[in-house]
Structure formats: structure tokens, C-alpha cells
Amino acid sequence: MQQNRNSSRRSFLEKSLLATSALALTSFSVKPVLEPNSVEEGIYMIGPRKGYTPLIGTLVSMLENMTFQVKNNIKNFTMEQLDFQFDDHANTIGALILHITSSEKFHQIETIEERPFNEEEWKFWEAPRSLGKEISKTIKGHNIDYYLNIMDEVRAYSLSNLKEKDDAWLLALDPLSEGQKDPMNRFWRWFHACEHMSNHNGQIKFLKSRFPA
């Protein structure tokens, strides 16, 4: 008898839960996605941006936030600090700054222009792209403005050209990855540029904590 009462009680609770869930679903009003022009913008507001389609604008907001964090971390570094090398195997902070910028440039050229670096571009970007190798140690003797100007120049090109693209372009398979075991879309490539910045910003913070007194 007790078992029957427990079973009935469970059945009643389950039906009540289902009824409540159904009511909640039917009464819940899903707001439509905001148009880019109606979204409040700011460095800590991740979302659509004016002048861009929604997903591209959201990507832009992530890139801008991450760049803001990197710049805030490095803005007061002296040339000596930018050239600081923790040990013989470590990269300088200057090399790390150009490396994260080279990543954006790399994905920018390959997704927007759908081509690899040309010979002239490679002359400049080979050293920062080859992080950890002997050639990367040639990146030194520059002040902070040198690095910030390069970052700004690369970003300006990204922002200008991403305005000409749409979300379908961003979500589409990257043509240069066709035939690969794990194909990627353009969104992943730009996401990688952002996470790449985050990763090396952590390295920069570590090196900063190891500056000589």
C-alpha cells in the first residue's frame, strides 16, 4: 500500500513538473537578436558593432577587448624591458608583441585576400612568425611606439576589410583548409588570432614579473 502511495506521489510530481515546464516554455518570450545599431558599445561590451554584421561585429569586439588588455599591459615598457630575455631560450617581449600581431596579419591575408604572404611581406614577418628560432632574436632595439604603431596598422586593415564581409563569409569553410583532415572555417581562424593574443599576453605578464629589480 505504501509503495503504491509513493508511486502515485512520484507520478503526480512528474506530471506537475512537466506541466510547469510546458507553461514556462509557452509563456517565455524570446527577444529577437538586437540589431547592431541598437547595441550599446564599449570595451567591456562583447557583441555586435555598428558597421558590421552581427557575428563579425562580435568578433571585432573580442579582438578589440583583447588588444586593449595587451596594450594596457605593455604601454609603459622601456626599450630595455621590451628587449628583456629571461634566459637563452626565452623570447623577448618585443618579439612576443610582433608575434601576436603577425598571427592577425597571417589570418588576415589568408582569409581576406586568400593568399599566403608574398616575398616582400615575408621579409618583415619571418622573424616574428618564427618565434623561438634564432631569427626571432633579431627583434630588439625598438621603443614601445614602434610596436604599437604596427599593431594599429594591422588592426586598421582588419577592421576596414571585415566591414566588407558578412556572417555567411565568416562561417564558411576556409578555402585554404579544403582537403585537410580537420577543415576549419574563417570564424575559427579569427578566433584563433584572438586566443593567440590571450595566450601570449600571459607570457608577457610572466616576463614582466621577472624583470630585474
JSON list of C-alpha atoms in Angstrom, two decimals:
[
{"chain": "A", "resi": 1, "resn": "MET", "atom": "CA", "xyz": [0.00, 0.00, 0.00]},
{"chain": "A", "resi": 2, "resn": "GLN", "atom": "CA", "xyz": [2.80, 2.40, 0.97]},
{"chain": "A", "resi": 3, "resn": "GLN", "atom": "CA", "xyz": [4.64, 1.55, -2.26]},
{"chain": "A", "resi": 4, "resn": "ASN", "atom": "CA", "xyz": [1.51, 2.42, -4.28]},
{"chain": "A", "resi": 5, "resn": "ARG", "atom": "CA", "xyz": [1.18, 5.77, -2.48]},
{"chain": "A", "resi": 6, "resn": "ASN", "atom": "CA", "xyz": [4.86, 6.56, -3.18]},
{"chain": "A", "resi": 7, "resn": "SER", "atom": "CA", "xyz": [4.43, 5.62, -6.82]},
{"chain": "A", "resi": 8, "resn": "SER", "atom": "CA", "xyz": [1.33, 7.82, -7.12]},
{"chain": "A", "resi": 9, "resn": "ARG", "atom": "CA", "xyz": [3.15, 10.70, -5.44]},
{"chain": "A", "resi": 10, "resn": "ARG", "atom": "CA", "xyz": [6.09, 10.38, -7.88]},
{"chain": "A", "resi": 11, "resn": "SER", "atom": "CA", "xyz": [3.71, 10.26, -10.81]},
{"chain": "A", "resi": 12, "resn": "PHE", "atom": "CA", "xyz": [1.92, 13.38, -9.55]},
{"chain": "A", "resi": 13, "resn": "LEU", "atom": "CA", "xyz": [5.21, 15.27, -9.08]},
{"chain": "A", "resi": 14, "resn": "GLU", "atom": "CA", "xyz": [6.47, 14.26, -12.52]},
{"chain": "A", "resi": 15, "resn": "LYS", "atom": "CA", "xyz": [3.23, 15.40, -14.18]},
{"chain": "A", "resi": 16, "resn": "SER", "atom": "CA", "xyz": [3.30, 18.65, -12.23]},
{"chain": "A", "resi": 17, "resn": "LEU", "atom": "CA", "xyz": [6.89, 19.30, -13.28]},
{"chain": "A", "resi": 18, "resn": "LEU", "atom": "CA", "xyz": [6.08, 18.64, -16.93]},
{"chain": "A", "resi": 19, "resn": "ALA", "atom": "CA", "xyz": [3.04, 20.91, -16.76]},
{"chain": "A", "resi": 20, "resn": "THR", "atom": "CA", "xyz": [5.05, 23.69, -15.13]},
{"chain": "A", "resi": 21, "resn": "SER", "atom": "CA", "xyz": [7.83, 23.34, -17.72]},
{"chain": "A", "resi": 22, "resn": "ALA", "atom": "CA", "xyz": [5.36, 23.45, -20.58]},
{"chain": "A", "resi": 23, "resn": "LEU", "atom": "CA", "xyz": [3.73, 26.56, -19.13]},
{"chain": "A", "resi": 24, "resn": "ALA", "atom": "CA", "xyz": [7.09, 28.24, -18.72]},
{"chain": "A", "resi": 25, "resn": "LEU", "atom": "CA", "xyz": [8.06, 27.46, -22.29]},
{"chain": "A", "resi": 26, "resn": "THR", "atom": "CA", "xyz": [4.82, 28.72, -23.78]},
{"chain": "A", "resi": 27, "resn": "SER", "atom": "CA", "xyz": [4.79, 31.90, -21.69]},
{"chain": "A", "resi": 28, "resn": "PHE", "atom": "CA", "xyz": [8.50, 32.71, -22.13]},
{"chain": "A", "resi": 29, "resn": "SER", "atom": "CA", "xyz": [9.01, 35.43, -24.69]},
{"chain": "A", "resi": 30, "resn": "VAL", "atom": "CA", "xyz": [12.31, 35.18, -26.56]},
{"chain": "A", "resi": 31, "resn": "LYS", "atom": "CA", "xyz": [13.57, 38.60, -27.51]},
{"chain": "A", "resi": 32, "resn": "PRO", "atom": "CA", "xyz": [14.89, 38.92, -31.05]},
{"chain": "A", "resi": 33, "resn": "VAL", "atom": "CA", "xyz": [18.59, 39.42, -31.63]},
{"chain": "A", "resi": 34, "resn": "LEU", "atom": "CA", "xyz": [19.43, 43.09, -31.33]},
{"chain": "A", "resi": 35, "resn": "GLU", "atom": "CA", "xyz": [20.36, 44.97, -34.45]},
{"chain": "A", "resi": 36, "resn": "PRO", "atom": "CA", "xyz": [23.99, 46.18, -34.44]},
{"chain": "A", "resi": 37, "resn": "ASN", "atom": "CA", "xyz": [22.91, 49.83, -34.41]},
{"chain": "A", "resi": 38, "resn": "SER", "atom": "CA", "xyz": [20.88, 49.32, -31.23]},
{"chain": "A", "resi": 39, "resn": "VAL", "atom": "CA", "xyz": [23.61, 47.66, -29.16]},
{"chain": "A", "resi": 40, "resn": "GLU", "atom": "CA", "xyz": [25.46, 49.64, -26.52]},
{"chain": "A", "resi": 41, "resn": "GLU", "atom": "CA", "xyz": [29.17, 49.59, -27.29]},
{"chain": "A", "resi": 42, "resn": "GLY", "atom": "CA", "xyz": [32.18, 49.69, -25.01]},
{"chain": "A", "resi": 43, "resn": "ILE", "atom": "CA", "xyz": [35.48, 47.91, -24.44]},
{"chain": "A", "resi": 44, "resn": "TYR", "atom": "CA", "xyz": [33.79, 45.53, -21.98]},
{"chain": "A", "resi": 45, "resn": "MET", "atom": "CA", "xyz": [30.68, 45.02, -24.11]},
{"chain": "A", "resi": 46, "resn": "ILE", "atom": "CA", "xyz": [31.05, 41.88, -26.20]},
{"chain": "A", "resi": 47, "resn": "GLY", "atom": "CA", "xyz": [28.56, 41.87, -29.04]},
{"chain": "A", "resi": 48, "resn": "PRO", "atom": "CA", "xyz": [27.60, 43.38, -32.40]},
{"chain": "A", "resi": 49, "resn": "ARG", "atom": "CA", "xyz": [29.22, 46.61, -33.57]},
{"chain": "A", "resi": 50, "resn": "LYS", "atom": "CA", "xyz": [27.97, 49.36, -35.84]},
{"chain": "A", "resi": 51, "resn": "GLY", "atom": "CA", "xyz": [29.04, 48.89, -39.42]},
{"chain": "A", "resi": 52, "resn": "TYR", "atom": "CA", "xyz": [29.48, 45.12, -39.13]},
{"chain": "A", "resi": 53, "resn": "THR", "atom": "CA", "xyz": [27.15, 42.15, -39.45]},
{"chain": "A", "resi": 54, "resn": "PRO", "atom": "CA", "xyz": [26.27, 40.67, -36.01]},
{"chain": "A", "resi": 55, "resn": "LEU", "atom": "CA", "xyz": [28.81, 37.82, -35.81]},
{"chain": "A", "resi": 56, "resn": "ILE", "atom": "CA", "xyz": [31.62, 39.82, -37.35]},
{"chain": "A", "resi": 57, "resn": "GLY", "atom": "CA", "xyz": [30.85, 42.71, -35.01]},
{"chain": "A", "resi": 58, "resn": "THR", "atom": "CA", "xyz": [31.01, 40.33, -32.05]},
{"chain": "A", "resi": 59, "resn": "LEU", "atom": "CA", "xyz": [34.36, 39.05, -33.30]},
{"chain": "A", "resi": 60, "resn": "VAL", "atom": "CA", "xyz": [35.58, 42.64, -33.61]},
{"chain": "A", "resi": 61, "resn": "SER", "atom": "CA", "xyz": [34.51, 43.39, -30.04]},
{"chain": "A", "resi": 62, "resn": "MET", "atom": "CA", "xyz": [36.53, 40.39, -28.81]},
{"chain": "A", "resi": 63, "resn": "LEU", "atom": "CA", "xyz": [39.62, 41.40, -30.79]},
{"chain": "A", "resi": 64, "resn": "GLU", "atom": "CA", "xyz": [39.40, 44.97, -29.54]},
{"chain": "A", "resi": 65, "resn": "ASN", "atom": "CA", "xyz": [38.98, 43.89, -25.93]},
{"chain": "A", "resi": 66, "resn": "MET", "atom": "CA", "xyz": [41.95, 41.53, -26.09]},
{"chain": "A", "resi": 67, "resn": "THR", "atom": "CA", "xyz": [44.12, 44.16, -27.78]},
{"chain": "A", "resi": 68, "resn": "PHE", "atom": "CA", "xyz": [43.12, 46.65, -25.09]},
{"chain": "A", "resi": 69, "resn": "GLN", "atom": "CA", "xyz": [44.36, 44.22, -22.45]},
{"chain": "A", "resi": 70, "resn": "VAL", "atom": "CA", "xyz": [47.68, 43.65, -24.23]},
{"chain": "A", "resi": 71, "resn": "LYS", "atom": "CA", "xyz": [48.26, 47.38, -24.76]},
{"chain": "A", "resi": 72, "resn": "ASN", "atom": "CA", "xyz": [47.39, 48.14, -21.15]},
{"chain": "A", "resi": 73, "resn": "ASN", "atom": "CA", "xyz": [49.99, 45.56, -20.12]},
{"chain": "A", "resi": 74, "resn": "ILE", "atom": "CA", "xyz": [52.84, 46.89, -22.29]},
{"chain": "A", "resi": 75, "resn": "LYS", "atom": "CA", "xyz": [52.17, 50.62, -22.67]},
{"chain": "A", "resi": 76, "resn": "ASN", "atom": "CA", "xyz": [54.80, 51.78, -20.15]},
{"chain": "A", "resi": 77, "resn": "PHE", "atom": "CA", "xyz": [57.58, 49.35, -21.05]},
{"chain": "A", "resi": 78, "resn": "THR", "atom": "CA", "xyz": [61.01, 50.81, -21.74]},
{"chain": "A", "resi": 79, "resn": "MET", "atom": "CA", "xyz": [63.19, 49.61, -24.62]},
{"chain": "A", "resi": 80, "resn": "GLU", "atom": "CA", "xyz": [65.31, 47.71, -22.10]},
{"chain": "A", "resi": 81, "resn": "GLN", "atom": "CA", "xyz": [62.23, 45.91, -20.80]},
{"chain": "A", "resi": 82, "resn": "LEU", "atom": "CA", "xyz": [60.97, 45.15, -24.32]},
{"chain": "A", "resi": 83, "resn": "ASP", "atom": "CA", "xyz": [64.37, 43.58, -25.08]},
{"chain": "A", "resi": 84, "resn": "PHE", "atom": "CA", "xyz": [64.49, 41.67, -21.78]},
{"chain": "A", "resi": 85, "resn": "GLN", "atom": "CA", "xyz": [65.26, 37.98, -22.21]},
{"chain": "A", "resi": 86, "resn": "PHE", "atom": "CA", "xyz": [64.54, 35.75, -19.22]},
{"chain": "A", "resi": 87, "resn": "ASP", "atom": "CA", "xyz": [67.01, 33.07, -20.37]},
{"chain": "A", "resi": 88, "resn": "ASP", "atom": "CA", "xyz": [68.71, 31.90, -23.56]},
{"chain": "A", "resi": 89, "resn": "HIS", "atom": "CA", "xyz": [65.59, 30.04, -24.65]},
{"chain": "A", "resi": 90, "resn": "ALA", "atom": "CA", "xyz": [63.04, 32.75, -23.87]},
{"chain": "A", "resi": 91, "resn": "ASN", "atom": "CA", "xyz": [61.61, 35.24, -26.34]},
{"chain": "A", "resi": 92, "resn": "THR", "atom": "CA", "xyz": [61.82, 38.96, -25.70]},
{"chain": "A", "resi": 93, "resn": "ILE", "atom": "CA", "xyz": [58.61, 40.85, -25.02]},
{"chain": "A", "resi": 94, "resn": "GLY", "atom": "CA", "xyz": [59.11, 42.80, -28.23]},
{"chain": "A", "resi": 95, "resn": "ALA", "atom": "CA", "xyz": [59.24, 39.55, -30.18]},
{"chain": "A", "resi": 96, "resn": "LEU", "atom": "CA", "xyz": [56.05, 38.34, -28.48]},
{"chain": "A", "resi": 97, "resn": "ILE", "atom": "CA", "xyz": [54.24, 41.58, -29.38]},
{"chain": "A", "resi": 98, "resn": "LEU", "atom": "CA", "xyz": [55.18, 41.27, -33.04]},
{"chain": "A", "resi": 99, "resn": "HIS", "atom": "CA", "xyz": [54.37, 37.55, -32.96]},
{"chain": "A", "resi": 100, "resn": "ILE", "atom": "CA", "xyz": [50.76, 38.08, -31.87]},
{"chain": "A", "resi": 101, "resn": "THR", "atom": "CA", "xyz": [50.45, 40.83, -34.46]},
{"chain": "A", "resi": 102, "resn": "SER", "atom": "CA", "xyz": [51.89, 38.53, -37.12]},
{"chain": "A", "resi": 103, "resn": "SER", "atom": "CA", "xyz": [49.20, 35.99, -36.29]},
{"chain": "A", "resi": 104, "resn": "GLU", "atom": "CA", "xyz": [46.46, 38.50, -37.04]},
{"chain": "A", "resi": 105, "resn": "LYS", "atom": "CA", "xyz": [48.29, 39.55, -40.21]},
{"chain": "A", "resi": 106, "resn": "PHE", "atom": "CA", "xyz": [48.65, 35.90, -41.26]},
{"chain": "A", "resi": 107, "resn": "HIS", "atom": "CA", "xyz": [44.94, 35.10, -40.85]},
{"chain": "A", "resi": 108, "resn": "GLN", "atom": "CA", "xyz": [44.01, 38.46, -42.32]},
{"chain": "A", "resi": 109, "resn": "ILE", "atom": "CA", "xyz": [45.93, 37.86, -45.55]},
{"chain": "A", "resi": 110, "resn": "GLU", "atom": "CA", "xyz": [44.89, 34.22, -45.89]},
{"chain": "A", "resi": 111, "resn": "THR", "atom": "CA", "xyz": [41.16, 34.75, -45.23]},
{"chain": "A", "resi": 112, "resn": "ILE", "atom": "CA", "xyz": [40.50, 38.18, -46.72]},
{"chain": "A", "resi": 113, "resn": "GLU", "atom": "CA", "xyz": [42.89, 38.02, -49.68]},
{"chain": "A", "resi": 114, "resn": "GLU", "atom": "CA", "xyz": [43.03, 34.19, -49.81]},
{"chain": "A", "resi": 115, "resn": "ARG", "atom": "CA", "xyz": [46.75, 34.01, -50.43]},
{"chain": "A", "resi": 116, "resn": "PRO", "atom": "CA", "xyz": [49.96, 33.40, -48.47]},
{"chain": "A", "resi": 117, "resn": "PHE", "atom": "CA", "xyz": [52.50, 36.08, -47.58]},
{"chain": "A", "resi": 118, "resn": "ASN", "atom": "CA", "xyz": [54.29, 37.42, -50.62]},
{"chain": "A", "resi": 119, "resn": "GLU", "atom": "CA", "xyz": [58.07, 37.72, -50.69]},
{"chain": "A", "resi": 120, "resn": "GLU", "atom": "CA", "xyz": [58.12, 41.35, -49.59]},
{"chain": "A", "resi": 121, "resn": "GLU", "atom": "CA", "xyz": [55.77, 40.71, -46.65]},
{"chain": "A", "resi": 122, "resn": "TRP", "atom": "CA", "xyz": [57.73, 37.64, -45.58]},
{"chain": "A", "resi": 123, "resn": "LYS", "atom": "CA", "xyz": [60.92, 39.71, -45.31]},
{"chain": "A", "resi": 124, "resn": "PHE", "atom": "CA", "xyz": [59.35, 41.61, -42.42]},
{"chain": "A", "resi": 125, "resn": "TRP", "atom": "CA", "xyz": [57.14, 38.95, -40.85]},
{"chain": "A", "resi": 126, "resn": "GLU", "atom": "CA", "xyz": [59.51, 35.97, -40.98]},
{"chain": "A", "resi": 127, "resn": "ALA", "atom": "CA", "xyz": [61.25, 36.87, -37.70]},
{"chain": "A", "resi": 128, "resn": "PRO", "atom": "CA", "xyz": [58.08, 37.31, -35.59]},
{"chain": "A", "resi": 129, "resn": "ARG", "atom": "CA", "xyz": [56.40, 34.31, -37.23]},
{"chain": "A", "resi": 130, "resn": "SER", "atom": "CA", "xyz": [59.46, 32.16, -36.40]},
{"chain": "A", "resi": 131, "resn": "LEU", "atom": "CA", "xyz": [59.13, 32.68, -32.66]},
{"chain": "A", "resi": 132, "resn": "GLY", "atom": "CA", "xyz": [61.70, 30.73, -30.63]},
{"chain": "A", "resi": 133, "resn": "LYS", "atom": "CA", "xyz": [64.14, 30.41, -33.50]},
{"chain": "A", "resi": 134, "resn": "GLU", "atom": "CA", "xyz": [67.41, 32.27, -33.87]},
{"chain": "A", "resi": 135, "resn": "ILE", "atom": "CA", "xyz": [65.95, 34.80, -36.30]},
{"chain": "A", "resi": 136, "resn": "SER", "atom": "CA", "xyz": [63.39, 35.96, -33.72]},
{"chain": "A", "resi": 137, "resn": "LYS", "atom": "CA", "xyz": [66.27, 37.20, -31.55]},
{"chain": "A", "resi": 138, "resn": "THR", "atom": "CA", "xyz": [66.88, 39.95, -34.12]},
{"chain": "A", "resi": 139, "resn": "ILE", "atom": "CA", "xyz": [63.75, 41.73, -32.86]},
{"chain": "A", "resi": 140, "resn": "LYS", "atom": "CA", "xyz": [65.19, 44.32, -30.49]},
{"chain": "A", "resi": 141, "resn": "GLY", "atom": "CA", "xyz": [66.21, 47.94, -30.21]},
{"chain": "A", "resi": 142, "resn": "HIS", "atom": "CA", "xyz": [62.71, 49.40, -30.67]},
{"chain": "A", "resi": 143, "resn": "ASN", "atom": "CA", "xyz": [60.64, 51.58, -28.35]},
{"chain": "A", "resi": 144, "resn": "ILE", "atom": "CA", "xyz": [57.03, 50.86, -27.42]},
{"chain": "A", "resi": 145, "resn": "ASP", "atom": "CA", "xyz": [55.61, 53.22, -30.06]},
{"chain": "A", "resi": 146, "resn": "TYR", "atom": "CA", "xyz": [57.23, 51.12, -32.78]},
{"chain": "A", "resi": 147, "resn": "TYR", "atom": "CA", "xyz": [55.27, 48.05, -31.67]},
{"chain": "A", "resi": 148, "resn": "LEU", "atom": "CA", "xyz": [52.01, 49.88, -31.00]},
{"chain": "A", "resi": 149, "resn": "ASN", "atom": "CA", "xyz": [52.08, 51.52, -34.44]},
{"chain": "A", "resi": 150, "resn": "ILE", "atom": "CA", "xyz": [52.47, 48.14, -36.15]},
{"chain": "A", "resi": 151, "resn": "MET", "atom": "CA", "xyz": [49.61, 46.69, -34.08]},
{"chain": "A", "resi": 152, "resn": "ASP", "atom": "CA", "xyz": [47.39, 49.64, -35.01]},
{"chain": "A", "resi": 153, "resn": "GLU", "atom": "CA", "xyz": [48.27, 49.42, -38.70]},
{"chain": "A", "resi": 154, "resn": "VAL", "atom": "CA", "xyz": [47.43, 45.71, -38.89]},
{"chain": "A", "resi": 155, "resn": "ARG", "atom": "CA", "xyz": [44.20, 46.17, -36.92]},
{"chain": "A", "resi": 156, "resn": "ALA", "atom": "CA", "xyz": [43.08, 49.09, -39.09]},
{"chain": "A", "resi": 157, "resn": "TYR", "atom": "CA", "xyz": [43.34, 46.85, -42.16]},
{"chain": "A", "resi": 158, "resn": "SER", "atom": "CA", "xyz": [41.36, 44.11, -40.40]},
{"chain": "A", "resi": 159, "resn": "LEU", "atom": "CA", "xyz": [38.56, 46.44, -39.32]},
{"chain": "A", "resi": 160, "resn": "SER", "atom": "CA", "xyz": [38.27, 48.10, -42.71]},
{"chain": "A", "resi": 161, "resn": "ASN", "atom": "CA", "xyz": [38.08, 44.84, -44.63]},
{"chain": "A", "resi": 162, "resn": "LEU", "atom": "CA", "xyz": [35.84, 42.97, -42.20]},
{"chain": "A", "resi": 163, "resn": "LYS", "atom": "CA", "xyz": [33.23, 45.68, -42.80]},
{"chain": "A", "resi": 164, "resn": "GLU", "atom": "CA", "xyz": [33.00, 44.42, -46.37]},
{"chain": "A", "resi": 165, "resn": "LYS", "atom": "CA", "xyz": [32.28, 40.83, -45.23]},
{"chain": "A", "resi": 166, "resn": "ASP", "atom": "CA", "xyz": [29.18, 39.21, -43.75]},
{"chain": "A", "resi": 167, "resn": "ASP", "atom": "CA", "xyz": [28.35, 36.39, -41.33]},
{"chain": "A", "resi": 168, "resn": "ALA", "atom": "CA", "xyz": [27.94, 33.84, -44.11]},
{"chain": "A", "resi": 169, "resn": "TRP", "atom": "CA", "xyz": [31.52, 34.58, -45.20]},
{"chain": "A", "resi": 170, "resn": "LEU", "atom": "CA", "xyz": [32.76, 34.23, -41.61]},
{"chain": "A", "resi": 171, "resn": "LEU", "atom": "CA", "xyz": [31.03, 30.88, -41.07]},
{"chain": "A", "resi": 172, "resn": "ALA", "atom": "CA", "xyz": [32.03, 29.41, -44.43]},
{"chain": "A", "resi": 173, "resn": "LEU", "atom": "CA", "xyz": [34.76, 26.82, -44.83]},
{"chain": "A", "resi": 174, "resn": "ASP", "atom": "CA", "xyz": [38.16, 28.41, -45.24]},
{"chain": "A", "resi": 175, "resn": "PRO", "atom": "CA", "xyz": [39.15, 27.58, -48.86]},
{"chain": "A", "resi": 176, "resn": "LEU", "atom": "CA", "xyz": [42.81, 27.15, -47.87]},
{"chain": "A", "resi": 177, "resn": "SER", "atom": "CA", "xyz": [41.85, 24.36, -45.45]},
{"chain": "A", "resi": 178, "resn": "GLU", "atom": "CA", "xyz": [39.99, 22.23, -48.00]},
{"chain": "A", "resi": 179, "resn": "GLY", "atom": "CA", "xyz": [41.30, 18.67, -48.11]},
{"chain": "A", "resi": 180, "resn": "GLN", "atom": "CA", "xyz": [42.75, 18.84, -44.61]},
{"chain": "A", "resi": 181, "resn": "LYS", "atom": "CA", "xyz": [41.89, 16.15, -42.07]},
{"chain": "A", "resi": 182, "resn": "ASP", "atom": "CA", "xyz": [40.23, 18.74, -39.83]},
{"chain": "A", "resi": 183, "resn": "PRO", "atom": "CA", "xyz": [38.88, 21.56, -42.01]},
{"chain": "A", "resi": 184, "resn": "MET", "atom": "CA", "xyz": [38.25, 24.94, -40.41]},
{"chain": "A", "resi": 185, "resn": "ASN", "atom": "CA", "xyz": [36.01, 27.88, -41.11]},
{"chain": "A", "resi": 186, "resn": "ARG", "atom": "CA", "xyz": [37.07, 31.52, -41.24]},
{"chain": "A", "resi": 187, "resn": "PHE", "atom": "CA", "xyz": [35.48, 32.17, -37.85]},
{"chain": "A", "resi": 188, "resn": "TRP", "atom": "CA", "xyz": [37.87, 29.70, -36.21]},
{"chain": "A", "resi": 189, "resn": "ARG", "atom": "CA", "xyz": [40.86, 31.36, -37.83]},
{"chain": "A", "resi": 190, "resn": "TRP", "atom": "CA", "xyz": [39.91, 34.78, -36.48]},
{"chain": "A", "resi": 191, "resn": "PHE", "atom": "CA", "xyz": [39.01, 33.29, -33.10]},
{"chain": "A", "resi": 192, "resn": "HIS", "atom": "CA", "xyz": [42.49, 31.76, -33.07]},
{"chain": "A", "resi": 193, "resn": "ALA", "atom": "CA", "xyz": [44.03, 35.20, -33.66]},
{"chain": "A", "resi": 194, "resn": "CYS", "atom": "CA", "xyz": [42.19, 36.37, -30.54]},
{"chain": "A", "resi": 195, "resn": "GLU", "atom": "CA", "xyz": [43.07, 33.40, -28.33]},
{"chain": "A", "resi": 196, "resn": "HIS", "atom": "CA", "xyz": [46.65, 33.64, -29.58]},
{"chain": "A", "resi": 197, "resn": "MET", "atom": "CA", "xyz": [46.78, 37.17, -28.18]},
{"chain": "A", "resi": 198, "resn": "SER", "atom": "CA", "xyz": [45.42, 35.99, -24.86]},
{"chain": "A", "resi": 199, "resn": "ASN", "atom": "CA", "xyz": [47.93, 33.17, -24.62]},
{"chain": "A", "resi": 200, "resn": "HIS", "atom": "CA", "xyz": [50.98, 35.35, -25.26]},
{"chain": "A", "resi": 201, "resn": "ASN", "atom": "CA", "xyz": [49.66, 38.17, -23.10]},
{"chain": "A", "resi": 202, "resn": "GLY", "atom": "CA", "xyz": [50.00, 35.67, -20.25]},
{"chain": "A", "resi": 203, "resn": "GLN", "atom": "CA", "xyz": [53.63, 35.10, -21.25]},
{"chain": "A", "resi": 204, "resn": "ILE", "atom": "CA", "xyz": [54.26, 38.83, -21.29]},
{"chain": "A", "resi": 205, "resn": "LYS", "atom": "CA", "xyz": [52.82, 39.14, -17.80]},
{"chain": "A", "resi": 206, "resn": "PHE", "atom": "CA", "xyz": [55.11, 36.36, -16.61]},
{"chain": "A", "resi": 207, "resn": "LEU", "atom": "CA", "xyz": [58.19, 38.03, -18.12]},
{"chain": "A", "resi": 208, "resn": "LYS", "atom": "CA", "xyz": [57.09, 41.33, -16.58]},
{"chain": "A", "resi": 209, "resn": "SER", "atom": "CA", "xyz": [57.09, 39.66, -13.16]},
{"chain": "A", "resi": 210, "resn": "ARG", "atom": "CA", "xyz": [60.68, 38.56, -13.79]},
{"chain": "A", "resi": 211, "resn": "PHE", "atom": "CA", "xyz": [62.12, 41.96, -14.68]},
{"chain": "A", "resi": 212, "resn": "PRO", "atom": "CA", "xyz": [65.35, 42.67, -12.79]},
{"chain": "A", "resi": 213, "resn": "ALA", "atom": "CA", "xyz": [64.73, 44.80, -9.72]}
]
